[in-house]
Amino acid sequence: MRIELERRPRQSALFAIVSPLLALALTVVFGGIMFALLGKDPVSALYSFFIEPLLEVWSLHELAIKAGPLILIAVGLSVCYRSNNWNIGAEGQFTIGAITGSILPIIFYEWHSPFLLPLMMVMGALGGAAYAGIPALLKTRFNTNEILTSLMLVYIAQLFLDWLVRGAWRDPGGYNFPQSRSFVSEAVLPEILSSSGRAHWGFAFALIAAVAVWFMMRYTLKGFQIVVLGQSERAGRFAGFSTRGMVWFSMLFSGALAGLAGISEVSGSIGHLQPSISPGYGFTAIIVAFLGRLNPLGIVAAGLVLALTYLGGEGAQLSIGVSDKVTRVFQGLLLFFVLSCDTLILYKVRIVFDRGRKLVGGSAS
């Protein structure tokens, strides 16, 4: 006896809409079970995770700070995934964007100019795009799997950042701590509403990118090319669309947004380079992209939900005394249920005897 997946002739439009909500509900249920196994009250633990961070204005600002990079990276990844190019290395592109965008305020630290911050943002985006261009080049030139190359480049970027802040870029007046010089005021991304919290313009960049990409996907020829090549490369070639060109466009575009997220995070939230500048935004953004159904506007909502798990996890460490690893478990559960529900949209589950006689068959929806 074995389990088989049989592709559905038609997909349920209702289940496609309900699927992310079902995945979120299952995550909450199994999260409550996890807290119970840890000896914590599930109701108070889930309250600390999902409700308490929404009760204060300053906490909403922190939510926006954490959601900004998730949304910005996920919007770029959605273009990749819809074109059937699998960029898994956004974490590395995020890191390289932070490094390249920090060249001016660290090396030319005496330069004070209103052009400093815009140049930093542009350099960060270009750095992320250039780093994403490496797996694009390897794929188009040598047919290398972009999943493996983009993922391995993440660790190179992180080690390079660690080497810089402990060596060439270490602050000479920083008492030997592994961090760079602090950015001058002209290099710091301004806050949106400084009177009520410290949310900066990185969140605005994310919203602008989401709307712009939604418009591109819905109303432009480039968006049509992305959809066609993603669904059928052969049909795209018949239409005269370039597969190689789409690999370059999608990888460079997603890398640029990841790089912009990196320099925005460093400039707006941290104020200097240090060995760790991300709690895993580049990897979590993959969950955000799929939870948002690869739709830029859905990604905004999904980014806020995943940012809430980060913020709630930090609060739960203090209020109920759980490990920070609980946040990653929540995110892992959410990814598992999102992919599981998506599988059931596309396939029926059947149990089949080894002789080939079907024992049970039917829709799982």
Coordinates of C-alpha atoms in Angstrom, one line a residue:
M1 CA 0.0 0.0 0.0
R2 CA 1.3 3.5 -0.8
I3 CA 0.1 7.1 -0.9
E4 CA -0.1 8.9 -4.2
L5 CA -0.9 12.4 -5.2
E6 CA -3.2 12.8 -8.2
R7 CA -3.4 16.2 -9.8
R8 CA -6.8 17.8 -9.7
P9 CA -8.5 18.6 -13.0
R10 CA -9.7 21.9 -11.5
Q11 CA -8.6 23.9 -8.5
S12 CA -11.0 25.2 -5.8
A13 CA -11.0 29.0 -6.0
L14 CA -12.6 29.1 -2.5
F15 CA -9.9 26.8 -1.0
A16 CA -7.2 28.9 -2.6
I17 CA -8.5 32.0 -0.7
V18 CA -9.1 30.1 2.6
S19 CA -5.8 28.2 2.5
P20 CA -3.5 30.8 4.1
L21 CA -6.1 31.4 6.9
L22 CA -6.4 27.7 7.5
A23 CA -2.6 27.4 7.6
L24 CA -2.4 30.2 10.2
A25 CA -5.2 28.7 12.3
L26 CA -3.4 25.3 12.3
T27 CA -0.2 27.0 13.3
V28 CA -1.9 28.6 16.3
V29 CA -3.5 25.3 17.3
F30 CA -0.2 23.4 17.1
G31 CA 1.6 26.3 18.7
G32 CA -0.8 26.1 21.7
I33 CA 0.0 22.3 21.9
M34 CA 3.7 23.1 21.9
F35 CA 3.3 25.6 24.8
A36 CA 1.3 23.0 26.7
L37 CA 4.1 20.5 26.3
L38 CA 6.6 23.1 27.5
G39 CA 4.5 23.5 30.7
K40 CA 3.1 26.9 29.8
D41 CA -0.5 28.1 29.7
P42 CA -1.4 28.0 26.0
V43 CA -3.9 30.8 26.2
S44 CA -1.5 33.3 28.0
A45 CA 1.4 32.2 25.8
L46 CA -0.6 32.8 22.6
Y47 CA -1.8 36.1 24.0
S48 CA 1.8 37.2 24.6
F49 CA 2.7 36.2 21.1
F50 CA -0.1 37.6 19.0
I51 CA -2.2 40.1 21.0
E52 CA 0.1 41.9 23.5
P53 CA 2.4 43.4 20.8
L54 CA -0.6 45.2 19.3
L55 CA -1.7 47.0 22.4
E56 CA 0.9 49.9 22.5
V57 CA 1.7 52.5 19.9
W58 CA 5.5 52.1 20.3
S59 CA 5.0 48.3 19.8
L60 CA 3.2 49.0 16.5
H61 CA 6.2 51.0 15.4
E62 CA 8.5 48.0 16.2
L63 CA 6.1 45.8 14.2
A64 CA 6.6 48.1 11.2
I65 CA 10.4 48.0 11.6
K66 CA 10.4 44.2 11.5
A67 CA 7.8 44.0 8.7
G68 CA 9.6 46.4 6.4
P69 CA 12.5 44.1 5.4
L70 CA 10.3 41.0 5.3
I71 CA 7.8 42.7 2.8
L72 CA 10.6 44.3 0.7
I73 CA 12.5 41.0 0.3
A74 CA 9.4 38.9 -0.2
V75 CA 8.0 41.2 -2.9
G76 CA 11.3 40.7 -4.9
L77 CA 11.2 37.0 -4.3
S78 CA 7.6 36.8 -5.6
V79 CA 8.8 38.0 -9.0
C80 CA 11.5 35.3 -9.0
Y81 CA 9.1 32.5 -7.9
R82 CA 6.3 33.4 -10.3
S83 CA 8.9 33.3 -13.2
N84 CA 10.1 29.9 -12.0
N85 CA 13.5 31.1 -10.8
W86 CA 14.2 30.0 -7.2
N87 CA 16.3 32.6 -5.4
I88 CA 16.9 31.2 -1.9
G89 CA 19.8 33.5 -1.2
A90 CA 18.0 36.7 -0.3
E91 CA 19.7 36.6 3.2
G92 CA 23.1 37.0 1.5
Q93 CA 21.9 39.7 -0.8
F94 CA 20.5 41.5 2.2
T95 CA 23.9 41.3 3.8
I96 CA 25.9 42.5 0.8
G97 CA 23.4 45.3 0.3
A98 CA 24.1 46.4 3.8
I99 CA 27.8 46.3 3.2
T100 CA 27.9 48.1 -0.1
G101 CA 25.5 50.7 1.2
S102 CA 27.7 51.3 4.2
I103 CA 30.9 52.1 2.2
L104 CA 30.3 55.8 2.2
P105 CA 29.4 56.4 5.9
I106 CA 32.2 54.1 7.1
I107 CA 35.1 54.9 4.7
F108 CA 34.2 58.6 4.1
Y109 CA 32.9 59.1 7.6
E110 CA 33.7 62.8 7.5
W111 CA 31.5 63.5 4.5
H112 CA 28.3 65.3 5.4
S113 CA 25.9 65.9 2.6
P114 CA 22.1 65.6 1.8
F115 CA 23.1 63.3 -1.1
L116 CA 24.7 60.8 1.3
L117 CA 21.6 58.9 2.3
P118 CA 20.1 58.5 -1.3
L119 CA 23.5 57.3 -2.5
M120 CA 23.6 54.7 0.3
M121 CA 20.2 53.4 -0.7
V122 CA 21.2 53.2 -4.4
M123 CA 24.6 51.5 -3.6
G124 CA 22.8 49.0 -1.3
A125 CA 20.3 48.0 -4.0
L126 CA 23.1 47.7 -6.6
G127 CA 25.2 45.6 -4.2
G128 CA 22.3 43.2 -3.6
A129 CA 21.6 43.0 -7.4
A130 CA 25.2 42.3 -8.2
Y131 CA 25.3 39.5 -5.6
A132 CA 22.1 38.0 -7.0
G133 CA 23.7 38.2 -10.5
I134 CA 26.2 35.5 -9.5
P135 CA 23.7 32.6 -9.5
A136 CA 22.0 34.2 -12.5
L137 CA 25.3 34.1 -14.4
L138 CA 25.9 30.5 -13.3
K139 CA 22.5 29.4 -14.3
T140 CA 22.4 31.1 -17.8
R141 CA 26.0 30.2 -18.6
F142 CA 26.5 26.7 -17.1
N143 CA 22.9 25.7 -16.3
T144 CA 23.8 25.5 -12.6
N145 CA 21.0 25.1 -10.0
E146 CA 20.3 28.6 -8.6
I147 CA 18.8 27.1 -5.4
L148 CA 22.2 25.7 -4.4
T149 CA 24.4 28.6 -5.6
S150 CA 22.2 31.3 -4.1
L151 CA 22.0 29.5 -0.8
M152 CA 25.8 28.8 -0.5
L153 CA 26.5 32.5 -1.2
V154 CA 24.5 33.4 1.9
Y155 CA 27.3 32.0 4.2
I156 CA 30.0 33.7 2.2
A157 CA 28.3 37.1 2.6
Q158 CA 27.8 36.5 6.4
L159 CA 31.5 35.5 6.9
F160 CA 32.6 38.5 4.8
L161 CA 30.6 40.8 7.0
D162 CA 32.0 39.2 10.1
W163 CA 35.6 39.6 8.7
L164 CA 35.0 43.3 7.9
V165 CA 33.6 44.4 11.3
R166 CA 36.3 42.5 13.2
G167 CA 39.1 43.8 10.9
A168 CA 39.3 46.4 8.2
W169 CA 36.1 48.3 9.2
R170 CA 36.3 47.9 13.0
D171 CA 35.7 51.2 14.8
P172 CA 39.1 52.4 16.1
G173 CA 37.3 54.1 19.0
G174 CA 35.0 51.2 19.8
Y175 CA 36.9 49.6 22.6
N176 CA 37.7 46.6 20.4
F177 CA 34.0 45.6 19.9
P178 CA 33.3 44.0 16.5
Q179 CA 31.4 46.8 14.9
S180 CA 32.0 49.6 12.5
R181 CA 31.9 53.4 13.1
S182 CA 28.5 54.7 13.9
F183 CA 26.8 56.5 11.0
V184 CA 26.6 60.3 11.0
S185 CA 23.2 61.8 11.2
E186 CA 23.0 62.4 7.4
A187 CA 23.4 58.6 6.9
V188 CA 20.6 57.6 9.2
L189 CA 17.2 56.8 7.7
P190 CA 14.7 59.2 9.2
E191 CA 11.8 58.1 11.4
I192 CA 8.2 58.4 10.0
L193 CA 6.6 59.7 13.2
S194 CA 9.4 60.4 15.7
S195 CA 6.9 61.6 18.3
S196 CA 5.3 58.1 18.8
G197 CA 8.0 55.6 17.9
R198 CA 11.1 54.8 15.8
A199 CA 9.6 53.2 12.7
H200 CA 11.6 54.6 9.8
W201 CA 11.2 55.0 6.0
G202 CA 12.2 51.4 5.3
F203 CA 8.6 50.4 5.9
A204 CA 7.5 53.0 3.4
F205 CA 9.9 51.6 0.9
A206 CA 8.3 48.2 1.4
L207 CA 4.8 49.5 0.8
I208 CA 5.8 51.5 -2.3
A209 CA 7.6 48.4 -3.7
A210 CA 4.6 46.2 -3.1
V211 CA 2.2 48.6 -4.9
A212 CA 4.7 49.1 -7.8
V213 CA 5.2 45.4 -8.3
W214 CA 1.5 44.7 -8.1
F215 CA 0.9 47.2 -10.8
M216 CA 3.7 45.7 -12.9
M217 CA 2.4 42.2 -12.6
R218 CA -1.2 43.2 -13.4
Y219 CA -0.9 45.9 -16.1
T220 CA 2.5 45.7 -17.9
L221 CA 4.0 43.5 -20.5
K222 CA 6.9 42.6 -18.2
G223 CA 4.4 41.2 -15.7
F224 CA 2.7 39.2 -18.5
Q225 CA 6.1 37.8 -19.5
I226 CA 6.8 36.8 -15.9
V227 CA 3.5 34.9 -15.6
V228 CA 3.8 33.2 -19.0
L229 CA 7.4 32.0 -18.6
G230 CA 6.6 30.9 -15.0
Q231 CA 3.7 28.7 -16.1
S232 CA 5.2 27.4 -19.4
E233 CA 8.7 28.1 -20.6
R234 CA 7.8 26.6 -24.0
A235 CA 4.8 28.8 -24.4
G236 CA 6.9 31.8 -23.5
R237 CA 9.5 30.9 -26.2
F238 CA 6.7 30.7 -28.8
A239 CA 5.6 34.2 -27.8
G240 CA 9.1 35.4 -28.3
F241 CA 10.0 35.9 -24.6
S242 CA 13.6 35.3 -23.5
T243 CA 14.1 32.7 -20.8
R244 CA 17.7 33.8 -20.2
G245 CA 16.6 37.4 -20.0
M246 CA 13.9 36.6 -17.4
V247 CA 16.5 34.8 -15.2
W248 CA 18.6 37.9 -15.2
F249 CA 15.7 40.3 -14.6
S250 CA 14.1 38.3 -11.8
M251 CA 17.3 37.6 -10.0
L252 CA 18.7 41.1 -10.3
F253 CA 15.3 42.6 -9.3
S254 CA 14.9 40.5 -6.2
G255 CA 18.5 41.0 -5.2
A256 CA 18.1 44.8 -5.5
L257 CA 15.1 44.8 -3.2
A258 CA 16.9 42.5 -0.7
G259 CA 20.0 44.9 -0.9
L260 CA 17.7 47.9 -0.3
A261 CA 16.2 46.1 2.7
G262 CA 19.7 45.4 4.1
I263 CA 20.9 49.0 3.9
S264 CA 17.6 50.3 5.2
E265 CA 17.8 48.0 8.2
V266 CA 21.4 49.0 9.0
S267 CA 20.8 52.7 8.4
G268 CA 17.3 53.0 10.0
S269 CA 17.4 50.5 12.9
I270 CA 21.1 49.7 13.9
G271 CA 23.2 52.7 12.9
H272 CA 26.4 50.8 12.2
L273 CA 27.6 47.4 10.9
Q274 CA 28.0 44.5 13.2
P275 CA 28.4 40.7 12.8
S276 CA 24.7 40.0 13.0
I277 CA 22.3 42.4 11.3
S278 CA 19.4 40.1 10.5
P279 CA 17.5 37.5 12.6
G280 CA 16.9 35.6 9.3
Y281 CA 14.8 38.1 7.3
G282 CA 15.9 36.6 4.0
F283 CA 14.8 33.1 4.9
T284 CA 11.6 34.2 6.7
A285 CA 10.7 36.2 3.6
I286 CA 10.3 33.0 1.7
I287 CA 7.5 32.1 4.1
V288 CA 6.0 35.6 3.7
A289 CA 6.0 35.3 -0.1
F290 CA 4.1 32.0 -0.1
L291 CA 1.8 33.0 2.7
G292 CA 0.9 36.0 0.6
R293 CA 0.2 33.8 -2.4
L294 CA 3.0 35.5 -4.3
N295 CA 0.8 38.5 -4.6
P296 CA 2.5 41.8 -3.6
L297 CA -0.6 43.1 -1.7
G298 CA -1.1 39.7 0.1
I299 CA 2.6 39.8 1.0
V300 CA 2.1 43.1 2.9
A301 CA -0.4 41.3 5.2
A302 CA 1.7 38.2 5.4
G303 CA 4.8 40.3 6.3
L304 CA 2.9 41.9 9.2
V305 CA 1.9 38.4 10.5
L306 CA 5.5 37.1 10.4
A307 CA 6.8 40.3 11.9
L308 CA 4.3 39.7 14.7
T309 CA 6.0 36.3 15.4
Y310 CA 9.3 38.0 15.8
L311 CA 8.0 40.7 18.1
G312 CA 5.8 38.3 20.0
G313 CA 8.7 35.9 20.4
E314 CA 10.8 38.7 22.0
G315 CA 8.0 39.6 24.4
A316 CA 7.3 36.0 25.3
Q317 CA 10.9 35.4 26.3
L318 CA 10.4 38.0 29.0
S319 CA 6.8 37.5 30.0
I320 CA 6.6 33.6 30.1
G321 CA 10.3 32.7 29.9
V322 CA 10.5 30.7 26.7
S323 CA 13.5 30.3 24.4
D324 CA 13.9 32.5 21.3
K325 CA 13.9 29.2 19.3
V326 CA 10.1 29.1 19.8
T327 CA 9.8 31.9 17.2
R328 CA 11.5 29.8 14.6
V329 CA 9.3 26.8 15.5
F330 CA 6.3 29.0 14.9
Q331 CA 7.6 30.1 11.5
G332 CA 8.5 26.5 10.6
L333 CA 5.0 25.3 11.5
L334 CA 3.5 28.1 9.4
L335 CA 5.7 27.2 6.3
F336 CA 4.8 23.5 6.7
F337 CA 1.0 24.2 6.9
V338 CA 1.2 26.7 4.0
L339 CA 2.9 24.2 1.7
S340 CA 0.6 21.4 2.9
C341 CA -2.5 23.4 2.2
D342 CA -1.2 24.5 -1.2
T343 CA -0.4 20.8 -2.0
L344 CA -4.0 19.9 -1.3
I345 CA -5.2 22.7 -3.6
L346 CA -3.4 21.1 -6.5
Y347 CA -3.6 17.4 -5.7
K348 CA -5.9 14.7 -4.4
V349 CA -4.6 12.2 -1.9
R350 CA -5.2 8.5 -2.7
I351 CA -4.2 5.3 -1.0
V352 CA -3.2 2.6 -3.5
F353 CA -2.4 -1.1 -3.1
D354 CA 0.9 -2.3 -4.5
R355 CA -1.1 -4.2 -7.2
G356 CA -2.4 -0.9 -8.4
R357 CA -6.0 -1.4 -7.1
K358 CA -7.2 1.9 -5.5
L359 CA -8.5 1.4 -2.0
V360 CA -9.5 4.9 -1.1
G361 CA -9.7 8.0 -3.2
G362 CA -11.0 11.4 -2.9
S363 CA -10.5 15.0 -2.4
A364 CA -8.7 16.3 0.7
S365 CA -10.5 19.5 0.5

